[in-house]
Amino acid sequence: MSKEKRTFFANTVHTLVTKVFIAGLKLALSVLTARTLGVSGRGLFFLSTSLAGTTSTVGSFSIGEGLTFLIAKGSLKRKEIFGTASALLILFTLFLWIVIYCLIPFLMDNILSELDADLVPFIFLLIPFLLIEYLFGQILKGLEKFKLLNYLSIFTRSIIIVSLLGFVFTQPVTFSNFFKAYVFVLGAIATIQMLILWYLSYFRISLNIQAIKEIFKFGFSVHLGIMMTEIEHRLDVFILAFFLSASAIGIYSIAVVMAQLLWYSSNALNSVLFPYLASRL
């Protein structure tokens, strides 16, 4: 077996093990939220994070995959990564904020009816934090730094659980305070991820306009499939929220997290295979 094939195999196995471990951490977070907030609180937590996550995925037009493709192909230089990613982050954050703002009346009446209106701004804050996590992961895939991505993924999710446990044992626990603490932790992690991207870009802030055009072109070409997959995985949550209660979502969400364990074997291969093929076109 050639060195290249051994590296590909090692990265795939490492990614698979990491994703299984992360699945365990996600399950631990589900148990923590359910035990701390109760079934209804768990449902509201899952619904709020799913709304921000689905909005980020569907509304980002797969620019992350475009970044992976251009970086792996060598069309986007490392010194240009931070500046280009920052421009995309600002652009899509503003775009998604406008979309959510327009939908807020419908969402509050039909989907988020049990959520305190004071927490809506924190859902807005979640969107750029999740976009940063998404872009960060796709950039590291493009650079083929799979071990760094895997270690950081485990580290950041462990930080989330440890921080929330610390909050539970030291502060009065209400859904509002818990959700705010979660958003705060994600914000701290997003800051660290941006600093790492700046470091990987040699502390340069350079914008590649032509690359942005190519990112959009590639992202649009693959977005339909990615968007439909996300809708398939999340639509049931919003249907439950429309017809039933937060408690029903809380029970259902635990089953969803456990079922997602089955996706990780194929997902690990895809994570490594895409940049591997893109770098050899």
PDB file of C-alpha atoms in Angstrom:
ATOM      1  CA  MET A   1       0.000   0.000   0.000  1.00  0.00           C
ATOM      2  CA  SER A   2       1.379   3.429  -0.995  1.00  0.00           C
ATOM      3  CA  LYS A   3       2.024   6.194   1.530  1.00  0.00           C
ATOM      4  CA  GLU A   4      -0.830   8.225   0.054  1.00  0.00           C
ATOM      5  CA  LYS A   5      -3.305   5.371   0.505  1.00  0.00           C
ATOM      6  CA  ARG A   6      -2.095   4.696   4.034  1.00  0.00           C
ATOM      7  CA  THR A   7      -2.608   8.361   4.916  1.00  0.00           C
ATOM      8  CA  PHE A   8      -6.106   8.315   3.436  1.00  0.00           C
ATOM      9  CA  PHE A   9      -6.995   5.136   5.346  1.00  0.00           C
ATOM     10  CA  ALA A  10      -5.534   6.484   8.607  1.00  0.00           C
ATOM     11  CA  ASN A  11      -7.439   9.781   8.249  1.00  0.00           C
ATOM     12  CA  THR A  12     -10.694   7.914   7.573  1.00  0.00           C
ATOM     13  CA  VAL A  13     -10.312   5.650  10.606  1.00  0.00           C
ATOM     14  CA  HIS A  14      -9.276   8.565  12.812  1.00  0.00           C
ATOM     15  CA  THR A  15     -12.277  10.586  11.654  1.00  0.00           C
ATOM     16  CA  LEU A  16     -14.657   7.664  12.215  1.00  0.00           C
ATOM     17  CA  VAL A  17     -13.411   7.090  15.768  1.00  0.00           C
ATOM     18  CA  THR A  18     -13.676  10.821  16.454  1.00  0.00           C
ATOM     19  CA  LYS A  19     -17.245  11.011  15.151  1.00  0.00           C
ATOM     20  CA  VAL A  20     -18.308   8.064  17.286  1.00  0.00           C
ATOM     21  CA  PHE A  21     -16.739   9.742  20.315  1.00  0.00           C
ATOM     22  CA  ILE A  22     -18.474  13.027  19.454  1.00  0.00           C
ATOM     23  CA  ALA A  23     -21.768  11.149  19.130  1.00  0.00           C
ATOM     24  CA  GLY A  24     -21.271  10.010  22.713  1.00  0.00           C
ATOM     25  CA  LEU A  25     -20.644  13.601  23.791  1.00  0.00           C
ATOM     26  CA  LYS A  26     -23.809  14.723  21.988  1.00  0.00           C
ATOM     27  CA  LEU A  27     -25.760  12.026  23.772  1.00  0.00           C
ATOM     28  CA  ALA A  28     -24.252  13.188  27.071  1.00  0.00           C
ATOM     29  CA  LEU A  29     -25.371  16.753  26.299  1.00  0.00           C
ATOM     30  CA  SER A  30     -28.865  15.453  25.529  1.00  0.00           C
ATOM     31  CA  VAL A  31     -29.011  13.653  28.878  1.00  0.00           C
ATOM     32  CA  LEU A  32     -27.654  16.728  30.678  1.00  0.00           C
ATOM     33  CA  THR A  33     -30.246  19.046  29.163  1.00  0.00           C
ATOM     34  CA  ALA A  34     -33.073  16.561  29.754  1.00  0.00           C
ATOM     35  CA  ARG A  35     -32.119  15.952  33.399  1.00  0.00           C
ATOM     36  CA  THR A  36     -31.468  19.640  34.094  1.00  0.00           C
ATOM     37  CA  LEU A  37     -34.284  21.303  32.172  1.00  0.00           C
ATOM     38  CA  GLY A  38     -36.884  18.545  32.131  1.00  0.00           C
ATOM     39  CA  VAL A  39     -38.553  17.118  29.058  1.00  0.00           C
ATOM     40  CA  SER A  40     -40.167  20.399  28.039  1.00  0.00           C
ATOM     41  CA  GLY A  41     -36.952  22.361  28.532  1.00  0.00           C
ATOM     42  CA  ARG A  42     -35.027  19.794  26.539  1.00  0.00           C
ATOM     43  CA  GLY A  43     -37.572  20.173  23.750  1.00  0.00           C
ATOM     44  CA  LEU A  44     -37.238  23.960  23.685  1.00  0.00           C
ATOM     45  CA  PHE A  45     -33.446  23.691  23.754  1.00  0.00           C
ATOM     46  CA  PHE A  46     -33.388  21.210  20.854  1.00  0.00           C
ATOM     47  CA  LEU A  47     -35.924  23.242  18.883  1.00  0.00           C
ATOM     48  CA  SER A  48     -34.020  26.519  19.324  1.00  0.00           C
ATOM     49  CA  THR A  49     -30.646  25.041  18.377  1.00  0.00           C
ATOM     50  CA  SER A  50     -32.200  23.126  15.461  1.00  0.00           C
ATOM     51  CA  LEU A  51     -33.738  26.328  14.139  1.00  0.00           C
ATOM     52  CA  ALA A  52     -30.401  28.142  14.200  1.00  0.00           C
ATOM     53  CA  GLY A  53     -28.572  25.114  12.773  1.00  0.00           C
ATOM     54  CA  THR A  54     -31.046  24.486   9.963  1.00  0.00           C
ATOM     55  CA  THR A  55     -31.096  28.168   9.055  1.00  0.00           C
ATOM     56  CA  SER A  56     -27.290  28.218   8.894  1.00  0.00           C
ATOM     57  CA  THR A  57     -27.097  25.082   6.770  1.00  0.00           C
ATOM     58  CA  VAL A  58     -29.926  25.825   4.345  1.00  0.00           C
ATOM     59  CA  GLY A  59     -29.126  29.538   4.050  1.00  0.00           C
ATOM     60  CA  SER A  60     -25.354  29.237   3.635  1.00  0.00           C
ATOM     61  CA  PHE A  61     -25.695  27.867   0.090  1.00  0.00           C
ATOM     62  CA  SER A  62     -22.911  25.335   0.785  1.00  0.00           C
ATOM     63  CA  ILE A  63     -20.141  27.948   0.723  1.00  0.00           C
ATOM     64  CA  GLY A  64     -18.190  25.741   3.136  1.00  0.00           C
ATOM     65  CA  GLU A  65     -18.003  22.953   0.566  1.00  0.00           C
ATOM     66  CA  GLY A  66     -16.880  25.579  -1.958  1.00  0.00           C
ATOM     67  CA  LEU A  67     -14.099  26.621   0.424  1.00  0.00           C
ATOM     68  CA  THR A  68     -13.021  22.997   0.853  1.00  0.00           C
ATOM     69  CA  PHE A  69     -12.904  22.480  -2.905  1.00  0.00           C
ATOM     70  CA  LEU A  70     -10.899  25.624  -3.704  1.00  0.00           C
ATOM     71  CA  ILE A  71      -8.443  25.169  -0.837  1.00  0.00           C
ATOM     72  CA  ALA A  72      -7.816  21.513  -1.689  1.00  0.00           C
ATOM     73  CA  LYS A  73      -7.393  22.398  -5.370  1.00  0.00           C
ATOM     74  CA  GLY A  74      -4.948  25.191  -4.507  1.00  0.00           C
ATOM     75  CA  SER A  75      -7.070  28.015  -5.951  1.00  0.00           C
ATOM     76  CA  LEU A  76      -7.337  29.713  -2.549  1.00  0.00           C
ATOM     77  CA  LYS A  77      -3.985  30.345  -0.865  1.00  0.00           C
ATOM     78  CA  ARG A  78      -3.511  29.960   2.869  1.00  0.00           C
ATOM     79  CA  LYS A  79      -2.835  33.667   3.346  1.00  0.00           C
ATOM     80  CA  GLU A  80      -6.236  34.387   1.781  1.00  0.00           C
ATOM     81  CA  ILE A  81      -8.267  31.951   3.897  1.00  0.00           C
ATOM     82  CA  PHE A  82      -9.009  34.159   6.913  1.00  0.00           C
ATOM     83  CA  GLY A  83      -9.974  37.259   4.939  1.00  0.00           C
ATOM     84  CA  THR A  84     -12.150  35.338   2.476  1.00  0.00           C
ATOM     85  CA  ALA A  85     -13.861  33.317   5.220  1.00  0.00           C
ATOM     86  CA  SER A  86     -14.481  36.476   7.281  1.00  0.00           C
ATOM     87  CA  ALA A  87     -16.109  38.221   4.311  1.00  0.00           C
ATOM     88  CA  LEU A  88     -18.360  35.226   3.698  1.00  0.00           C
ATOM     89  CA  LEU A  89     -19.208  35.038   7.403  1.00  0.00           C
ATOM     90  CA  ILE A  90     -20.278  38.688   7.574  1.00  0.00           C
ATOM     91  CA  LEU A  91     -22.259  38.466   4.335  1.00  0.00           C
ATOM     92  CA  PHE A  92     -24.223  35.355   5.274  1.00  0.00           C
ATOM     93  CA  THR A  93     -24.748  36.374   8.899  1.00  0.00           C
ATOM     94  CA  LEU A  94     -26.450  39.566   7.755  1.00  0.00           C
ATOM     95  CA  PHE A  95     -28.443  37.695   5.120  1.00  0.00           C
ATOM     96  CA  LEU A  96     -29.671  35.037   7.565  1.00  0.00           C
ATOM     97  CA  TRP A  97     -30.471  37.613  10.242  1.00  0.00           C
ATOM     98  CA  ILE A  98     -32.723  39.403   7.755  1.00  0.00           C
ATOM     99  CA  VAL A  99     -34.427  36.129   6.808  1.00  0.00           C
ATOM    100  CA  ILE A 100     -35.034  35.129  10.445  1.00  0.00           C
ATOM    101  CA  TYR A 101     -36.218  38.625  11.335  1.00  0.00           C
ATOM    102  CA  CYS A 102     -38.834  38.447   8.579  1.00  0.00           C
ATOM    103  CA  LEU A 103     -39.978  35.022   9.780  1.00  0.00           C
ATOM    104  CA  ILE A 104     -40.083  35.847  13.506  1.00  0.00           C
ATOM    105  CA  PRO A 105     -43.851  36.658  13.659  1.00  0.00           C
ATOM    106  CA  PHE A 106     -44.729  33.295  12.090  1.00  0.00           C
ATOM    107  CA  LEU A 107     -42.148  31.404  14.165  1.00  0.00           C
ATOM    108  CA  MET A 108     -43.267  32.905  17.479  1.00  0.00           C
ATOM    109  CA  ASP A 109     -46.925  32.129  16.744  1.00  0.00           C
ATOM    110  CA  ASN A 110     -46.486  28.594  15.425  1.00  0.00           C
ATOM    111  CA  ILE A 111     -43.060  27.077  16.173  1.00  0.00           C
ATOM    112  CA  LEU A 112     -41.551  28.931  19.138  1.00  0.00           C
ATOM    113  CA  SER A 113     -44.796  29.695  20.937  1.00  0.00           C
ATOM    114  CA  GLU A 114     -43.471  28.295  24.247  1.00  0.00           C
ATOM    115  CA  LEU A 115     -40.175  30.206  24.051  1.00  0.00           C
ATOM    116  CA  ASP A 116     -39.642  33.416  26.000  1.00  0.00           C
ATOM    117  CA  ALA A 117     -39.395  36.276  23.487  1.00  0.00           C
ATOM    118  CA  ASP A 118     -36.376  37.632  25.407  1.00  0.00           C
ATOM    119  CA  LEU A 119     -34.366  34.617  24.171  1.00  0.00           C
ATOM    120  CA  VAL A 120     -34.926  35.305  20.474  1.00  0.00           C
ATOM    121  CA  PRO A 121     -31.802  37.542  20.222  1.00  0.00           C
ATOM    122  CA  PHE A 122     -29.730  34.605  21.473  1.00  0.00           C
ATOM    123  CA  ILE A 123     -30.996  32.473  18.578  1.00  0.00           C
ATOM    124  CA  PHE A 124     -29.773  35.258  16.306  1.00  0.00           C
ATOM    125  CA  LEU A 125     -26.378  35.078  18.037  1.00  0.00           C
ATOM    126  CA  LEU A 126     -26.208  31.336  17.492  1.00  0.00           C
ATOM    127  CA  ILE A 127     -26.258  31.757  13.715  1.00  0.00           C
ATOM    128  CA  PRO A 128     -22.786  33.363  13.265  1.00  0.00           C
ATOM    129  CA  PHE A 129     -21.310  31.018  15.876  1.00  0.00           C
ATOM    130  CA  LEU A 130     -22.607  27.978  13.978  1.00  0.00           C
ATOM    131  CA  LEU A 131     -21.453  29.460  10.668  1.00  0.00           C
ATOM    132  CA  ILE A 132     -17.956  29.859  12.103  1.00  0.00           C
ATOM    133  CA  GLU A 133     -17.948  26.226  13.251  1.00  0.00           C
ATOM    134  CA  TYR A 134     -19.121  25.126   9.797  1.00  0.00           C
ATOM    135  CA  LEU A 135     -16.568  27.215   7.869  1.00  0.00           C
ATOM    136  CA  PHE A 136     -13.795  26.249  10.288  1.00  0.00           C
ATOM    137  CA  GLY A 137     -14.418  22.540   9.740  1.00  0.00           C
ATOM    138  CA  GLN A 138     -14.628  22.862   5.968  1.00  0.00           C
ATOM    139  CA  ILE A 139     -11.415  24.902   5.798  1.00  0.00           C
ATOM    140  CA  LEU A 140      -9.473  22.342   7.836  1.00  0.00           C
ATOM    141  CA  LYS A 141     -10.806  19.609   5.545  1.00  0.00           C
ATOM    142  CA  GLY A 142      -9.566  21.560   2.540  1.00  0.00           C
ATOM    143  CA  LEU A 143      -6.132  21.843   4.162  1.00  0.00           C
ATOM    144  CA  GLU A 144      -6.375  18.085   4.902  1.00  0.00           C
ATOM    145  CA  LYS A 145      -5.672  18.730   8.580  1.00  0.00           C
ATOM    146  CA  PHE A 146      -8.012  15.974   9.692  1.00  0.00           C
ATOM    147  CA  LYS A 147      -6.286  15.135  12.965  1.00  0.00           C
ATOM    148  CA  LEU A 148      -6.302  18.771  14.057  1.00  0.00           C
ATOM    149  CA  LEU A 149      -9.988  19.025  13.148  1.00  0.00           C
ATOM    150  CA  ASN A 150     -10.817  15.814  15.000  1.00  0.00           C
ATOM    151  CA  TYR A 151      -8.922  16.765  18.154  1.00  0.00           C
ATOM    152  CA  LEU A 152     -10.451  20.246  18.192  1.00  0.00           C
ATOM    153  CA  SER A 153     -13.939  18.810  17.632  1.00  0.00           C
ATOM    154  CA  ILE A 154     -13.582  16.579  20.690  1.00  0.00           C
ATOM    155  CA  PHE A 155     -12.021  19.405  22.697  1.00  0.00           C
ATOM    156  CA  THR A 156     -14.725  21.973  21.895  1.00  0.00           C
ATOM    157  CA  ARG A 157     -17.616  19.607  22.609  1.00  0.00           C
ATOM    158  CA  SER A 158     -15.987  18.538  25.850  1.00  0.00           C
ATOM    159  CA  ILE A 159     -15.629  22.202  26.794  1.00  0.00           C
ATOM    160  CA  ILE A 160     -19.346  22.713  26.169  1.00  0.00           C
ATOM    161  CA  ILE A 161     -20.322  19.864  28.507  1.00  0.00           C
ATOM    162  CA  VAL A 162     -17.810  20.789  31.211  1.00  0.00           C
ATOM    163  CA  SER A 163     -18.843  24.456  31.097  1.00  0.00           C
ATOM    164  CA  LEU A 164     -22.543  23.638  31.313  1.00  0.00           C
ATOM    165  CA  LEU A 165     -21.914  21.217  34.175  1.00  0.00           C
ATOM    166  CA  GLY A 166     -20.034  23.973  35.960  1.00  0.00           C
ATOM    167  CA  PHE A 167     -22.952  26.306  35.360  1.00  0.00           C
ATOM    168  CA  VAL A 168     -25.474  23.762  36.667  1.00  0.00           C
ATOM    169  CA  PHE A 169     -23.562  23.269  39.917  1.00  0.00           C
ATOM    170  CA  THR A 170     -22.793  26.946  40.573  1.00  0.00           C
ATOM    171  CA  GLN A 171     -25.729  28.988  39.232  1.00  0.00           C
ATOM    172  CA  PRO A 172     -29.524  28.966  39.593  1.00  0.00           C
ATOM    173  CA  VAL A 173     -30.792  26.803  36.740  1.00  0.00           C
ATOM    174  CA  THR A 174     -33.608  28.066  34.575  1.00  0.00           C
ATOM    175  CA  PHE A 175     -34.087  27.422  30.889  1.00  0.00           C
ATOM    176  CA  SER A 176     -33.295  31.059  30.119  1.00  0.00           C
ATOM    177  CA  ASN A 177     -30.003  31.065  32.057  1.00  0.00           C
ATOM    178  CA  PHE A 178     -28.979  27.653  30.728  1.00  0.00           C
ATOM    179  CA  PHE A 179     -29.593  28.627  27.110  1.00  0.00           C
ATOM    180  CA  LYS A 180     -27.710  31.902  27.532  1.00  0.00           C
ATOM    181  CA  ALA A 181     -24.773  30.017  29.062  1.00  0.00           C
ATOM    182  CA  TYR A 182     -24.775  27.617  26.096  1.00  0.00           C
ATOM    183  CA  VAL A 183     -24.700  30.495  23.599  1.00  0.00           C
ATOM    184  CA  PHE A 184     -21.909  32.183  25.574  1.00  0.00           C
ATOM    185  CA  VAL A 185     -19.785  29.013  25.468  1.00  0.00           C
ATOM    186  CA  LEU A 186     -20.348  28.634  21.718  1.00  0.00           C
ATOM    187  CA  GLY A 187     -19.297  32.258  21.288  1.00  0.00           C
ATOM    188  CA  ALA A 188     -16.041  31.627  23.157  1.00  0.00           C
ATOM    189  CA  ILE A 189     -15.364  28.552  21.013  1.00  0.00           C
ATOM    190  CA  ALA A 190     -16.123  30.496  17.816  1.00  0.00           C
ATOM    191  CA  THR A 191     -13.588  33.126  18.883  1.00  0.00           C
ATOM    192  CA  ILE A 192     -10.933  30.444  19.351  1.00  0.00           C
ATOM    193  CA  GLN A 193     -11.742  28.945  15.956  1.00  0.00           C
ATOM    194  CA  MET A 194     -11.378  32.319  14.235  1.00  0.00           C
ATOM    195  CA  LEU A 195      -8.017  32.869  15.928  1.00  0.00           C
ATOM    196  CA  ILE A 196      -6.837  29.459  14.701  1.00  0.00           C
ATOM    197  CA  LEU A 197      -7.926  30.346  11.152  1.00  0.00           C
ATOM    198  CA  TRP A 198      -6.000  33.620  11.424  1.00  0.00           C
ATOM    199  CA  TYR A 199      -2.940  31.662  12.543  1.00  0.00           C
ATOM    200  CA  LEU A 200      -3.308  29.200   9.649  1.00  0.00           C
ATOM    201  CA  SER A 201      -3.484  32.225   7.310  1.00  0.00           C
ATOM    202  CA  TYR A 202      -0.093  33.412   8.640  1.00  0.00           C
ATOM    203  CA  PHE A 203      -1.858  36.251  10.489  1.00  0.00           C
ATOM    204  CA  ARG A 204      -2.748  37.806   7.133  1.00  0.00           C
ATOM    205  CA  ILE A 205      -6.107  39.313   6.163  1.00  0.00           C
ATOM    206  CA  SER A 206      -6.295  39.040   2.398  1.00  0.00           C
ATOM    207  CA  LEU A 207      -9.454  38.857   0.319  1.00  0.00           C
ATOM    208  CA  ASN A 208      -9.673  36.878  -2.935  1.00  0.00           C
ATOM    209  CA  ILE A 209     -12.689  38.202  -4.858  1.00  0.00           C
ATOM    210  CA  GLN A 210     -12.283  35.736  -7.712  1.00  0.00           C
ATOM    211  CA  ALA A 211     -12.213  32.854  -5.237  1.00  0.00           C
ATOM    212  CA  ILE A 212     -15.464  34.086  -3.667  1.00  0.00           C
ATOM    213  CA  LYS A 213     -17.132  33.935  -7.076  1.00  0.00           C
ATOM    214  CA  GLU A 214     -15.893  30.363  -7.554  1.00  0.00           C
ATOM    215  CA  ILE A 215     -17.016  29.434  -4.035  1.00  0.00           C
ATOM    216  CA  PHE A 216     -20.526  30.651  -4.830  1.00  0.00           C
ATOM    217  CA  LYS A 217     -20.516  28.827  -8.151  1.00  0.00           C
ATOM    218  CA  PHE A 218     -19.451  25.516  -6.597  1.00  0.00           C
ATOM    219  CA  GLY A 219     -21.699  25.953  -3.549  1.00  0.00           C
ATOM    220  CA  PHE A 220     -24.792  26.588  -5.650  1.00  0.00           C
ATOM    221  CA  SER A 221     -24.041  23.508  -7.765  1.00  0.00           C
ATOM    222  CA  VAL A 222     -24.103  21.125  -4.782  1.00  0.00           C
ATOM    223  CA  HIS A 223     -26.469  22.965  -2.456  1.00  0.00           C
ATOM    224  CA  LEU A 224     -29.732  21.381  -3.539  1.00  0.00           C
ATOM    225  CA  GLY A 225     -28.677  17.909  -2.360  1.00  0.00           C
ATOM    226  CA  ILE A 226     -27.212  19.213   0.898  1.00  0.00           C
ATOM    227  CA  MET A 227     -30.283  21.361   1.559  1.00  0.00           C
ATOM    228  CA  MET A 228     -32.681  18.483   0.929  1.00  0.00           C
ATOM    229  CA  THR A 229     -30.682  16.242   3.276  1.00  0.00           C
ATOM    230  CA  GLU A 230     -30.835  18.871   6.032  1.00  0.00           C
ATOM    231  CA  ILE A 231     -34.566  19.357   5.516  1.00  0.00           C
ATOM    232  CA  GLU A 232     -35.079  15.598   5.630  1.00  0.00           C
ATOM    233  CA  HIS A 233     -33.228  15.392   8.943  1.00  0.00           C
ATOM    234  CA  ARG A 234     -34.861  18.430  10.583  1.00  0.00           C
ATOM    235  CA  LEU A 235     -38.316  18.926   9.095  1.00  0.00           C
ATOM    236  CA  ASP A 236     -39.874  16.431  11.504  1.00  0.00           C
ATOM    237  CA  VAL A 237     -38.772  18.564  14.473  1.00  0.00           C
ATOM    238  CA  PHE A 238     -40.586  21.633  13.162  1.00  0.00           C
ATOM    239  CA  ILE A 239     -43.677  19.602  12.264  1.00  0.00           C
ATOM    240  CA  LEU A 240     -43.792  18.351  15.860  1.00  0.00           C
ATOM    241  CA  ALA A 241     -43.367  21.908  17.130  1.00  0.00           C
ATOM    242  CA  PHE A 242     -46.247  23.081  14.928  1.00  0.00           C
ATOM    243  CA  PHE A 243     -48.713  20.371  15.971  1.00  0.00           C
ATOM    244  CA  LEU A 244     -47.526  19.258  19.424  1.00  0.00           C
ATOM    245  CA  SER A 245     -45.659  20.598  22.436  1.00  0.00           C
ATOM    246  CA  ALA A 246     -42.082  21.132  23.550  1.00  0.00           C
ATOM    247  CA  SER A 247     -42.385  18.022  25.720  1.00  0.00           C
ATOM    248  CA  ALA A 248     -43.037  15.865  22.655  1.00  0.00           C
ATOM    249  CA  ILE A 249     -39.967  17.344  20.980  1.00  0.00           C
ATOM    250  CA  GLY A 250     -37.903  16.658  24.105  1.00  0.00           C
ATOM    251  CA  ILE A 251     -38.745  12.946  24.019  1.00  0.00           C
ATOM    252  CA  TYR A 252     -38.313  12.745  20.249  1.00  0.00           C
ATOM    253  CA  SER A 253     -34.953  14.558  20.276  1.00  0.00           C
ATOM    254  CA  ILE A 254     -33.281  11.862  22.397  1.00  0.00           C
ATOM    255  CA  ALA A 255     -34.299   9.226  19.853  1.00  0.00           C
ATOM    256  CA  VAL A 256     -32.992  11.427  17.028  1.00  0.00           C
ATOM    257  CA  VAL A 257     -29.563  11.769  18.637  1.00  0.00           C
ATOM    258  CA  MET A 258     -29.313   7.997  19.123  1.00  0.00           C
ATOM    259  CA  ALA A 259     -30.427   7.308  15.532  1.00  0.00           C
ATOM    260  CA  GLN A 260     -27.753   9.666  14.183  1.00  0.00           C
ATOM    261  CA  LEU A 261     -25.089   7.251  15.391  1.00  0.00           C
ATOM    262  CA  LEU A 262     -25.803   5.214  12.249  1.00  0.00           C
ATOM    263  CA  TRP A 263     -24.729   8.050   9.959  1.00  0.00           C
ATOM    264  CA  TYR A 264     -21.170   8.385  11.185  1.00  0.00           C
ATOM    265  CA  SER A 265     -19.499   5.528   9.300  1.00  0.00           C
ATOM    266  CA  SER A 266     -20.408   6.884   5.851  1.00  0.00           C
ATOM    267  CA  ASN A 267     -19.975  10.498   6.973  1.00  0.00           C
ATOM    268  CA  ALA A 268     -16.389   9.824   8.074  1.00  0.00           C
ATOM    269  CA  LEU A 269     -15.507   8.501   4.614  1.00  0.00           C
ATOM    270  CA  ASN A 270     -17.144  11.472   2.880  1.00  0.00           C
ATOM    271  CA  SER A 271     -15.281  13.966   5.084  1.00  0.00           C
ATOM    272  CA  VAL A 272     -11.912  12.604   3.975  1.00  0.00           C
ATOM    273  CA  LEU A 273     -12.768  11.580   0.404  1.00  0.00           C
ATOM    274  CA  PHE A 274     -14.051  14.961  -0.830  1.00  0.00           C
ATOM    275  CA  PRO A 275     -10.881  17.048  -0.207  1.00  0.00           C
ATOM    276  CA  TYR A 276      -8.734  14.057  -1.234  1.00  0.00           C
ATOM    277  CA  LEU A 277     -10.368  13.951  -4.675  1.00  0.00           C
ATOM    278  CA  ALA A 278     -10.540  17.760  -5.024  1.00  0.00           C
ATOM    279  CA  SER A 279      -6.778  18.091  -4.469  1.00  0.00           C
ATOM    280  CA  ARG A 280      -6.120  15.656  -7.301  1.00  0.00           C
ATOM    281  CA  LEU A 281      -8.334  17.207  -9.994  1.00  0.00           C
TER     282      LEU A 281
END
